């Protein structure tokens, strides 16, 4: 097969691992910077121009799209889809997962456990907002935040009111969530590929840090999920239409609570913690589901 990895940096761990896995499985692989792609649209002839040539005859694409470039990245993925190229993450699922509020609404509709969440465009009812999520402390998140950035723990009602009003004055869109005390600054990342959990880790925030993101100095260890946690992770990924996803959950007294479903989860943390070759799991998913292009069929039959 001929596989394209959409990544802005070929030296990133996740990109390198996917390249290694694809080559080990005997496939051709190219790393393509999606922001340098030119999308050409005409009647029944979608095209992508990149580095002086048209991108042709790919069997599959693996999107590694950063949150800050979701709009253009998803457009490139959609163009590949129009060319009948299989994608490990569909363009609409990518867009859906990046909208924190929309994704929470979908998860809620499908009956998944969530921290109680409030979204508002009106800052004058701060007392009601804080009360609705159980009072202080509360978690305040920017809808466009990622890797723990734009996430604030407000430990008192006064602090929460100040942060909410400040964000609203800046015209920033936020959600306010209940603080799950029993999680003790830890969460679970379950890595889902093709409807199965292929690995899971527990991430613990560093001393004095409520965010467990590894990018912010947190640590990780392998964890065996309960049947309920496994089912929740699989159901959450399916609800958002993601076949490759990192599902983040909090352990609570009322069961697993989904906090986010990541459509471009990093491989370094999960592979280091679990020892599982997750990159190969993704390549195997492609092998199972991607139809071969005519060129690849001709090579096999030659």
Tab-separated table of N, CA, C and O in Angstrom, residues 104 114-118 133 135 137-141 175-180 250 258-259:
chain	number	residue	atom	x	y	z
A	104	UNK	N	-19.203	17.010	23.779
A	104	UNK	CA	-19.837	16.689	25.060
A	104	UNK	C	-21.342	16.491	24.887
A	104	UNK	O	-21.944	15.621	25.534
A	114	UNK	N	-20.339	11.972	32.262
A	114	UNK	CA	-19.567	13.196	32.036
A	114	UNK	C	-19.523	14.011	33.324
A	114	UNK	O	-20.471	13.966	34.114
A	115	UNK	N	-18.463	14.798	33.527
A	115	UNK	CA	-18.540	15.797	34.596
A	115	UNK	C	-19.641	16.795	34.235
A	115	UNK	O	-19.809	17.132	33.058
A	116	UNK	N	-20.413	17.245	35.203
A	116	UNK	CA	-21.474	18.208	34.898
A	116	UNK	C	-20.838	19.470	34.322
A	116	UNK	O	-19.865	19.996	34.857
A	117	UNK	N	-21.395	19.928	33.212
A	117	UNK	CA	-20.765	20.998	32.439
A	117	UNK	C	-21.780	22.094	32.123
A	117	UNK	O	-22.929	21.810	31.792
A	118	UNK	N	-21.339	23.342	32.206
A	118	UNK	CA	-22.190	24.488	31.868
A	118	UNK	C	-21.495	25.325	30.805
A	118	UNK	O	-20.298	25.595	30.892
A	133	UNK	N	-22.749	23.461	38.798
A	133	UNK	CA	-21.736	22.397	38.751
A	133	UNK	C	-21.296	21.972	40.153
A	133	UNK	O	-20.258	21.344	40.331
A	135	UNK	N	-20.766	24.016	42.912
A	135	UNK	CA	-20.000	24.974	43.702
A	135	UNK	C	-18.500	24.808	43.542
A	135	UNK	O	-18.014	23.864	42.910
A	137	UNK	N	-14.571	24.025	44.431
A	137	UNK	CA	-13.793	24.425	43.250
A	137	UNK	C	-14.445	23.968	41.950
A	137	UNK	O	-15.202	23.003	41.934
A	138	UNK	N	-14.126	24.685	40.865
A	138	UNK	CA	-14.640	24.335	39.539
A	138	UNK	C	-13.496	24.369	38.529
A	138	UNK	O	-12.462	25.013	38.755
A	139	UNK	N	-13.697	23.661	37.427
A	139	UNK	CA	-12.743	23.673	36.319
A	139	UNK	C	-13.298	24.571	35.219
A	139	UNK	O	-14.469	24.432	34.831
A	140	UNK	N	-12.478	25.478	34.726
A	140	UNK	CA	-12.884	26.379	33.649
A	140	UNK	C	-11.969	26.117	32.452
A	140	UNK	O	-10.747	26.145	32.576
A	141	UNK	N	-12.583	25.831	31.290
A	141	UNK	CA	-11.805	25.448	30.112
A	141	UNK	C	-12.153	26.319	28.917
A	141	UNK	O	-13.319	26.571	28.630
A	175	UNK	N	-16.203	26.633	28.903
A	175	UNK	CA	-17.148	25.775	29.608
A	175	UNK	C	-16.694	25.706	31.061
A	175	UNK	O	-15.504	25.863	31.366
A	176	UNK	N	-17.647	25.494	31.954
A	176	UNK	CA	-17.356	25.350	33.380
A	176	UNK	C	-17.794	23.950	33.793
A	176	UNK	O	-18.918	23.535	33.500
A	177	UNK	N	-16.879	23.212	34.443
A	177	UNK	CA	-17.164	21.833	34.818
A	177	UNK	C	-16.974	21.620	36.311
A	177	UNK	O	-16.168	22.305	36.957
A	178	UNK	N	-17.708	20.632	36.811
A	178	UNK	CA	-17.529	20.262	38.215
A	178	UNK	C	-16.131	19.682	38.431
A	178	UNK	O	-15.547	19.073	37.536
A	179	UNK	N	-15.613	19.879	39.610
A	179	UNK	CA	-14.313	19.343	39.987
A	179	UNK	C	-14.529	17.975	40.636
A	179	UNK	O	-15.281	17.856	41.607
A	180	UNK	N	-13.900	16.951	40.077
A	180	UNK	CA	-14.053	15.586	40.589
A	180	UNK	C	-12.931	15.319	41.590
A	180	UNK	O	-11.806	14.984	41.228
A	250	UNK	N	-12.067	10.340	33.791
A	250	UNK	CA	-11.804	10.467	35.218
A	250	UNK	C	-12.488	9.317	35.946
A	250	UNK	O	-13.600	8.923	35.596
A	258	UNK	N	-16.187	10.818	31.027
A	258	UNK	CA	-15.410	11.208	29.853
A	258	UNK	C	-15.150	12.713	29.893
A	258	UNK	O	-16.080	13.509	30.055
A	259	UNK	N	-13.884	13.099	29.738
A	259	UNK	CA	-13.572	14.526	29.698
A	259	UNK	C	-13.182	14.995	28.298
A	259	UNK	O	-13.350	16.174	27.965
